[in-house]
mmCIF file of C-alpha atoms in Angstrom:
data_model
loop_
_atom_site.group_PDB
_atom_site.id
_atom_site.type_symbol
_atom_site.label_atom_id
_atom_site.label_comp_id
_atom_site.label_asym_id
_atom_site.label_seq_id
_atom_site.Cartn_x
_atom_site.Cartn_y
_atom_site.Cartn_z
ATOM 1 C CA UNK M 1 85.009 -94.060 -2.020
ATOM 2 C CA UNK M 2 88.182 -95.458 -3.876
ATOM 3 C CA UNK M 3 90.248 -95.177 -0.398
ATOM 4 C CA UNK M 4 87.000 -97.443 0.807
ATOM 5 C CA UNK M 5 87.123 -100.182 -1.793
ATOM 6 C CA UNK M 6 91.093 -100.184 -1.658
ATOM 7 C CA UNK M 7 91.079 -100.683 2.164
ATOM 8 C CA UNK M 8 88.013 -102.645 3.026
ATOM 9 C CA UNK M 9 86.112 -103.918 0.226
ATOM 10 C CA UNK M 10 88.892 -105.380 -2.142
ATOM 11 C CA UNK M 11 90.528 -106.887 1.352
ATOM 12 C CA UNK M 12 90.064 -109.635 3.128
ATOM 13 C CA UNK M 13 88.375 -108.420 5.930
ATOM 14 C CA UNK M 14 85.919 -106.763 3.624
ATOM 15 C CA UNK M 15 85.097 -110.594 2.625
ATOM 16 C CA UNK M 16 84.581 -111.216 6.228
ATOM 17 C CA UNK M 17 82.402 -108.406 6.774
ATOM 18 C CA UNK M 18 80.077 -109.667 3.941
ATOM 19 C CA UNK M 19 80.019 -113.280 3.648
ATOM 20 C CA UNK M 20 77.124 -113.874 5.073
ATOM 21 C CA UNK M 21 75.600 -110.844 2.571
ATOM 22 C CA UNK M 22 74.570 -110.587 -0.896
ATOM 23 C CA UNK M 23 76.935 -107.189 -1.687
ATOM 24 C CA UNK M 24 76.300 -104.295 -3.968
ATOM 25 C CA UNK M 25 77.833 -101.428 -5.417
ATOM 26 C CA UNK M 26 76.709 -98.930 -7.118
ATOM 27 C CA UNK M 27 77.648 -95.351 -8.916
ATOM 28 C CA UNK M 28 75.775 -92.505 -6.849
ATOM 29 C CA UNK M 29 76.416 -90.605 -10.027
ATOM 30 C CA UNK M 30 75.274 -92.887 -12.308
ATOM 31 C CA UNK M 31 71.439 -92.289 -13.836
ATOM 32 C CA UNK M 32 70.751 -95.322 -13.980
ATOM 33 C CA UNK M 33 71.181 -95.047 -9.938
ATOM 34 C CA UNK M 34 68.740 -92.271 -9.222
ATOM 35 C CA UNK M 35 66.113 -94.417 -8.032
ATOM 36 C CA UNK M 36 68.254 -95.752 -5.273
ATOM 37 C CA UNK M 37 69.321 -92.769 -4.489
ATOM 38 C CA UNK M 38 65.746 -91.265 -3.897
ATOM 39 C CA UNK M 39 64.771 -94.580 -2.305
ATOM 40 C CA UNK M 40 67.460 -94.649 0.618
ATOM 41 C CA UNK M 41 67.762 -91.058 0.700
ATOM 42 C CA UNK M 42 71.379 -91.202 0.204
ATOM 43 C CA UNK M 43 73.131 -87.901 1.580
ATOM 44 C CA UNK M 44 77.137 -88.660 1.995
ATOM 45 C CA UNK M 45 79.763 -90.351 -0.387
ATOM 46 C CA UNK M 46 80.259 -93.039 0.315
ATOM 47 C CA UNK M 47 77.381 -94.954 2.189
ATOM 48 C CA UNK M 48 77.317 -98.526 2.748
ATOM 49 C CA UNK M 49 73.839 -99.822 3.674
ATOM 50 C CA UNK M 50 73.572 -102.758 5.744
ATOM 51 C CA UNK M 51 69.564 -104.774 5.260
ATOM 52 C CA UNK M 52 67.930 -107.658 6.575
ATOM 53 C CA UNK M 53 67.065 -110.187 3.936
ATOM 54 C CA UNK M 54 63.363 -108.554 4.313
ATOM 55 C CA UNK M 55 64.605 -104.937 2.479
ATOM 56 C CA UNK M 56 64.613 -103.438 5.839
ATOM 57 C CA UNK M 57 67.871 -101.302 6.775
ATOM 58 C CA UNK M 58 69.482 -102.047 10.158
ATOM 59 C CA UNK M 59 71.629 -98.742 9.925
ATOM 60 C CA UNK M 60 74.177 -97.531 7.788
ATOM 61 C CA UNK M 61 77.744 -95.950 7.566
ATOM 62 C CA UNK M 62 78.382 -92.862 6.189
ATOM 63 C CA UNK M 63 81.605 -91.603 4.881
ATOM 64 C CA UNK M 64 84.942 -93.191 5.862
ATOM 65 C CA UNK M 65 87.663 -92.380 8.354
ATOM 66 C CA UNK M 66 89.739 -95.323 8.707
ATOM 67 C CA UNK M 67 89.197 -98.848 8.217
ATOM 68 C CA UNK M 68 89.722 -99.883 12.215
ATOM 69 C CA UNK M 69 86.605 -97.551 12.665
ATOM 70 C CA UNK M 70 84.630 -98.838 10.145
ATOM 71 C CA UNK M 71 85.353 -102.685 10.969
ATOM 72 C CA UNK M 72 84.477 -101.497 14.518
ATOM 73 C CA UNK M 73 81.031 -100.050 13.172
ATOM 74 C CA UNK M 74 80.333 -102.506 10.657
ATOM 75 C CA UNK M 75 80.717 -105.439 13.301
ATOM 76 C CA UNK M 76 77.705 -104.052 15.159
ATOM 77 C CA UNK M 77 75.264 -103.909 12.246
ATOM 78 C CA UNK M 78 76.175 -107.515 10.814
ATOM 79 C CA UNK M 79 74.722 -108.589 14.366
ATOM 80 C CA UNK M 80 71.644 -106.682 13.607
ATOM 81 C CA UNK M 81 72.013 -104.108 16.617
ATOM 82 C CA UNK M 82 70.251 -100.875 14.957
ATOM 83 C CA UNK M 83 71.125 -97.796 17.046
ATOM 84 C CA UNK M 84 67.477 -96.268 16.010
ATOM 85 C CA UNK M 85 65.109 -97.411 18.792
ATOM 86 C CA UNK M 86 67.895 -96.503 22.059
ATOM 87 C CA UNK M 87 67.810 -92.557 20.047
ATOM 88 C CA UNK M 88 64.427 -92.427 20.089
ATOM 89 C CA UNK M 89 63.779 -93.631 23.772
ATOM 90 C CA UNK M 90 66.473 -91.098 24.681
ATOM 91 C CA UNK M 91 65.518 -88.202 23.025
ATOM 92 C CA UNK M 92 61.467 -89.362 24.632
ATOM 93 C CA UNK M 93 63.200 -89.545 28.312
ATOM 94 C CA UNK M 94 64.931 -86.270 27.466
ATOM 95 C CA UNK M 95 61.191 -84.319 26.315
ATOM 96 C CA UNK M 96 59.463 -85.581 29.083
ATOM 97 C CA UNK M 97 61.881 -84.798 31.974
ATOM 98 C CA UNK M 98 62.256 -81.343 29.955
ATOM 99 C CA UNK M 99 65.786 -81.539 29.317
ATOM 100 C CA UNK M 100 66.412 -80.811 25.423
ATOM 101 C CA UNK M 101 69.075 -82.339 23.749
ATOM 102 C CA UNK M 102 69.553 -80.794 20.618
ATOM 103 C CA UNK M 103 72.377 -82.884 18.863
ATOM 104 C CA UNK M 104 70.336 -86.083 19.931
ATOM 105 C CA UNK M 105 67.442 -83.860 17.620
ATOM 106 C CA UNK M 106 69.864 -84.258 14.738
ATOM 107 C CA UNK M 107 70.972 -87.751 15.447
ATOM 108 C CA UNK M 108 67.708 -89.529 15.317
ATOM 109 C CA UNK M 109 66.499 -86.870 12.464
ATOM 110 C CA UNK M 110 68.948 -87.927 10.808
ATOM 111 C CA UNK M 111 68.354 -91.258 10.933
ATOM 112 C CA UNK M 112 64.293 -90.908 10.570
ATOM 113 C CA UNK M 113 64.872 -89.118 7.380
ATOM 114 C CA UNK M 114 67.249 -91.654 5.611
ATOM 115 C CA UNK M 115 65.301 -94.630 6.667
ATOM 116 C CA UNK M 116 61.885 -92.465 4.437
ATOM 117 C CA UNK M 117 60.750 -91.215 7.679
ATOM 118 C CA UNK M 118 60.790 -87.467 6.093
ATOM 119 C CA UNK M 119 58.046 -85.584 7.895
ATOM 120 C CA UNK M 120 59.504 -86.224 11.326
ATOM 121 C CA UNK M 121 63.278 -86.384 10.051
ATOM 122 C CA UNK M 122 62.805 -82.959 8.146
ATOM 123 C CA UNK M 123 61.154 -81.618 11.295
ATOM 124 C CA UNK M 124 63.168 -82.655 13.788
ATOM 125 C CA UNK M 125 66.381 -81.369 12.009
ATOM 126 C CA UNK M 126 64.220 -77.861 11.304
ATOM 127 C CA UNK M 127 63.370 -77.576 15.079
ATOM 128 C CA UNK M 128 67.519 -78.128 15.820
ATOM 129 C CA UNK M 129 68.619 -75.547 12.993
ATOM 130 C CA UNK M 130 66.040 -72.896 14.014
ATOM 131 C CA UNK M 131 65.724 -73.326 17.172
ATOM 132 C CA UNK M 132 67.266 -70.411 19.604
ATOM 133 C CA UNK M 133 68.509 -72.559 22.376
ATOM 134 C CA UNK M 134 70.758 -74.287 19.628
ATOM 135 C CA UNK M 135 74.140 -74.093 20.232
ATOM 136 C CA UNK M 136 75.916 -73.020 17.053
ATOM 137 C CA UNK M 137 77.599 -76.175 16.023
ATOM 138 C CA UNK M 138 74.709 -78.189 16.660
ATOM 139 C CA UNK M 139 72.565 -75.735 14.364
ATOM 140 C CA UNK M 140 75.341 -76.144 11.638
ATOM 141 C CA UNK M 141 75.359 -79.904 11.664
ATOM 142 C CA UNK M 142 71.208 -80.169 11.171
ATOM 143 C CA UNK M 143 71.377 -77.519 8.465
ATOM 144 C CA UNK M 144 73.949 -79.253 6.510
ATOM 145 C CA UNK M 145 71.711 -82.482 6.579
ATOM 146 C CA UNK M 146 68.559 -80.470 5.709
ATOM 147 C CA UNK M 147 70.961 -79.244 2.547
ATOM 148 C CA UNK M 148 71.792 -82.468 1.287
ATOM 149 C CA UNK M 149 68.904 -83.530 1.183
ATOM 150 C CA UNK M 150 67.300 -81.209 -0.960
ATOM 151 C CA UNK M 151 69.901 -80.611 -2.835
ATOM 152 C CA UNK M 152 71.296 -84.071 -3.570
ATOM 153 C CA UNK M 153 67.890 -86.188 -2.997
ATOM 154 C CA UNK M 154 65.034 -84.310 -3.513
ATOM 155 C CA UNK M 155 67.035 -81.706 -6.289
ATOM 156 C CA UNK M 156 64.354 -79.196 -5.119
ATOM 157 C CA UNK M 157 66.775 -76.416 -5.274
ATOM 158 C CA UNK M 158 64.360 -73.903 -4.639
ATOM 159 C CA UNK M 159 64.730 -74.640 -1.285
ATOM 160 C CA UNK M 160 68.241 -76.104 -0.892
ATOM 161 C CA UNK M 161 68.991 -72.537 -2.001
ATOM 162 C CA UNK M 162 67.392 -70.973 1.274
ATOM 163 C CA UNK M 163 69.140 -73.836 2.978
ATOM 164 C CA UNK M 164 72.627 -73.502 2.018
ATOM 165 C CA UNK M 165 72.188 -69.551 2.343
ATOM 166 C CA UNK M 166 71.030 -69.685 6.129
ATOM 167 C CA UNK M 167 74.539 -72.127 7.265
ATOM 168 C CA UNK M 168 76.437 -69.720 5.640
ATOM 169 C CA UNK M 169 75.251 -66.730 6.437
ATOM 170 C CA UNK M 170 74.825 -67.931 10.081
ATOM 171 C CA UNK M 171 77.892 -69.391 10.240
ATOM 172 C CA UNK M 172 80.346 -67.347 8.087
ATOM 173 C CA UNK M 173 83.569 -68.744 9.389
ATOM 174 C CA UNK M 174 81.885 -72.400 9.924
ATOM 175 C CA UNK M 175 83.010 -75.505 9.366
ATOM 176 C CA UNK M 176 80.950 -76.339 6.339
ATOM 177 C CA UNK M 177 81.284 -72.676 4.829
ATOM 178 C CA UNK M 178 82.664 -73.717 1.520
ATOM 179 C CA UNK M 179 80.489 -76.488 1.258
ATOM 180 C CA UNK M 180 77.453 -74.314 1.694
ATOM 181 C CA UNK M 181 78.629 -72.124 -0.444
ATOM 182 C CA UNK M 182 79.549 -74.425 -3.158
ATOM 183 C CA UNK M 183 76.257 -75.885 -2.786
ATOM 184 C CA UNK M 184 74.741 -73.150 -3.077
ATOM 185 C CA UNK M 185 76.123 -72.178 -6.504
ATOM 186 C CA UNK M 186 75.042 -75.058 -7.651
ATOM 187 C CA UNK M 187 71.065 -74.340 -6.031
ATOM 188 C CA UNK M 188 70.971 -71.448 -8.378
ATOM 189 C CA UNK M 189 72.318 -73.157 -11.426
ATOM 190 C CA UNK M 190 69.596 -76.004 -10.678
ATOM 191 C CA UNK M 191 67.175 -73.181 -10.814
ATOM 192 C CA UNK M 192 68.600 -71.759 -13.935
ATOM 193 C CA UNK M 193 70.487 -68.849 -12.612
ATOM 194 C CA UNK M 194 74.263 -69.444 -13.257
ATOM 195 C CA UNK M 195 75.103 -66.253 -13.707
ATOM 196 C CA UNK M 196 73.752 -65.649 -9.456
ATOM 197 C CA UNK M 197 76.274 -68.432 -8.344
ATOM 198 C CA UNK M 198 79.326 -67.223 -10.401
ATOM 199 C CA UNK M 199 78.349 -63.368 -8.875
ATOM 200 C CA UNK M 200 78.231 -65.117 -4.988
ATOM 201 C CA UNK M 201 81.644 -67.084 -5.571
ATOM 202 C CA UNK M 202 83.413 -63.856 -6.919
ATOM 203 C CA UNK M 203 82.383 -61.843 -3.928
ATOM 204 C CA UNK M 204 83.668 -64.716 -1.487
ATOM 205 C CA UNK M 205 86.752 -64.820 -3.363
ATOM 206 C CA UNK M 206 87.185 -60.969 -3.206
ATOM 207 C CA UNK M 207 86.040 -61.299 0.331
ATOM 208 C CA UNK M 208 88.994 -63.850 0.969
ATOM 209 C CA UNK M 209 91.651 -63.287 -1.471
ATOM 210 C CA UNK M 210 94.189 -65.535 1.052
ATOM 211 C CA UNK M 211 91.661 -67.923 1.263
ATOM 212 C CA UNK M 212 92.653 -70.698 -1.914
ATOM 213 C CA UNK M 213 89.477 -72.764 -1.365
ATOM 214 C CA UNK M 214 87.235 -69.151 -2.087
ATOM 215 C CA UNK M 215 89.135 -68.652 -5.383
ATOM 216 C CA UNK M 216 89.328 -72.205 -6.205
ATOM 217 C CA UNK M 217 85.812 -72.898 -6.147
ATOM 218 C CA UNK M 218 85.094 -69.862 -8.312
ATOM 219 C CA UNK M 219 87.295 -71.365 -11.205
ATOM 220 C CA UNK M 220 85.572 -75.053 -10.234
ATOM 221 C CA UNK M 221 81.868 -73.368 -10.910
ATOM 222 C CA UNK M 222 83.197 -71.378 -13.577
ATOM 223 C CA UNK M 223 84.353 -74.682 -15.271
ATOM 224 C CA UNK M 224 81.361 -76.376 -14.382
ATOM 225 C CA UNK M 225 78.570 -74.004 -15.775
ATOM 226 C CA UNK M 226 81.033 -72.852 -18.748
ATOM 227 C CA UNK M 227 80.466 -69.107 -18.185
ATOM 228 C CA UNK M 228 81.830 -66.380 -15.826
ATOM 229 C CA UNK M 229 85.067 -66.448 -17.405
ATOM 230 C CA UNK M 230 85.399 -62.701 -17.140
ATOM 231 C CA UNK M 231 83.907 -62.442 -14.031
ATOM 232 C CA UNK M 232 86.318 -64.915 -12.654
ATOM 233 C CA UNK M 233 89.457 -63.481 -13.998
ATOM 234 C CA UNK M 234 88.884 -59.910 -13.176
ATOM 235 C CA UNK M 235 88.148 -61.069 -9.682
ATOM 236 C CA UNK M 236 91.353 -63.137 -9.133
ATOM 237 C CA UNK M 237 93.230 -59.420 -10.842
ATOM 238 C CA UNK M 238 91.449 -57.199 -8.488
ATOM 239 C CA UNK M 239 92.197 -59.708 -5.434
ATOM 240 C CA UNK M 240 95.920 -60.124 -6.803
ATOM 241 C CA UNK M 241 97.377 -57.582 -4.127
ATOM 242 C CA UNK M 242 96.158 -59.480 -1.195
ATOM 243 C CA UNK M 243 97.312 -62.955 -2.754
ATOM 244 C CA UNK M 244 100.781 -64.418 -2.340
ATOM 245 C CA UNK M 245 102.534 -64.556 -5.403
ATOM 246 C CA UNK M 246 102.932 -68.643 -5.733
ATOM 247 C CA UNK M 247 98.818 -68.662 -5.185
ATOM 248 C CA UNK M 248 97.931 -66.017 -7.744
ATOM 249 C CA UNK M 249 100.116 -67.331 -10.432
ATOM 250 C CA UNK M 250 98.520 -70.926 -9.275
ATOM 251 C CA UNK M 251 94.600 -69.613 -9.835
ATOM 252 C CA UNK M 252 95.280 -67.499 -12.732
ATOM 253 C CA UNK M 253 97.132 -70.308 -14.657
ATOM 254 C CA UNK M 254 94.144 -72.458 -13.788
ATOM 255 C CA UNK M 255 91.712 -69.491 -14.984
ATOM 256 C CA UNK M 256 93.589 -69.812 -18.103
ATOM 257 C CA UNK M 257 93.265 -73.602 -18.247
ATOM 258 C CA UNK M 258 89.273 -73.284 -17.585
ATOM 259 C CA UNK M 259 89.406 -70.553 -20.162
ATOM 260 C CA UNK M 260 90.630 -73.240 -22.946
ATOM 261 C CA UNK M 261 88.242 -75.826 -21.886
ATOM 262 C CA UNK M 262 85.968 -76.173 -25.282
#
């Protein structure tokens, strides 16, 4: 978000891109935001929304690469062109000439669930995560959508749990393995079992001792839900012999930093 605002929004050619545009910011984590949130069905940091003067959304970008590629997209949606309507016809052609597509599935589910179109967002992304003929990446990508949204705009972490468990657990060496993970920690907090996500985060981090990100994110929750301490450190000691040196001395001086937060 700050790399954002540095390189498009406090620029000149951020100017351009709005001038014809009344522009607003606001704090995702803010409470006073929560509405919004809920309302647009926000899912990635950061997300720039781009309406017609009516409230309607043409599309949106979400999260930020570079600023050439989001000048490139942004150009598109200050003419208006919304990518919604091509999807759709596509992934109609694709049904009726029986020739499944099943990352177009997550592209316009995507897009149907964070325009308030839930019922058919939620199930198309379902029928791409649980469908057999799914390819594995594919299955990954409409999972992690499925998980943001009940984790981060419905907060119904009874079944963002279930969620986050099913892309890792399918997809153990995945690209969004820590993420799930993380998120799921934070699931069982939500539902008022700490204690469950510290357990899960110390097995992963005795599970991948080598791994920094599996330890790292144990100290992070421990931090975060201010218990596990012991948990945490005996962990990191009975993981110490398949650590390098440097990276053991590096968590367990954080452990001890965590440890001192009041």
């Amino acid at each position: 978000c700050k790399q954002q605002k540095a390189e498009i929004f406090d620029t000149d050619d951020g100017l351009a891109v709005t001038r014809n545009m009344v522009a607003f910011r606001a704090d995702f984590d803010a409470p006073a935001t929560r509405p919004l949130v809920e309302k647009w069905n926000i899912l990635n940091l950061p997300t720039v929304l781009f309406l017609r003067a009516d409230g309607q959304e043409i599309d949106r970008i979400e999260g930020y690469d570079d600023k050439k590629d989001f000048l490139r997209q942004a150009e598109k949606l200050v003419q208006g062109q919304d990518p919604l309507p091509a999807l759709e016809a596509q992934l109609k052609d694709a049904k009726q000439q029986s020739r499944p597509n099943r990352k177009l599935l997550v592209d316009v589910g995507h897009k149907l669930l964070v325009r308030g179109d839930t019922v058919r967002g939620v199930g198309l992304l379902e029928e791409a995560a649980f469908d057999v003929a799914t390819d594995l990446e594919t299955a990954q990508d409409a999972l992690f959508l499925l998980g943001r949204y009940y984790s981060r705009v419905r907060q119904d972490f009874a079944t963002a749990r279930h969620v986050w468990r099913e892309l890792f657990t399918r997809a153990p060496q995945g690209k969004y393995w820590s993420t799930a993970l993380w998120w799921h920690a934070l699931a069982l907090q939500g539902l008022g079992q700490p204690q469950q996500g510290v357990d899960r985060l110390a097995v992963i981090c005795a599970q991948r001792p080598a791994d920094e990100d599996a330890c790292e994110m144990l100290i992070a929750f421990v931090e975060r839900s201010r218990m596990g301490h012991d948990v945490a450190a005996r962990t990191l000691n009975d993981a110490k012999a398949k650590m390098n040196p440097e990276q053991h001395v590096k968590l367990s001086n954080r452990m001890v930093s965590v440890k001192k937060t009041p």
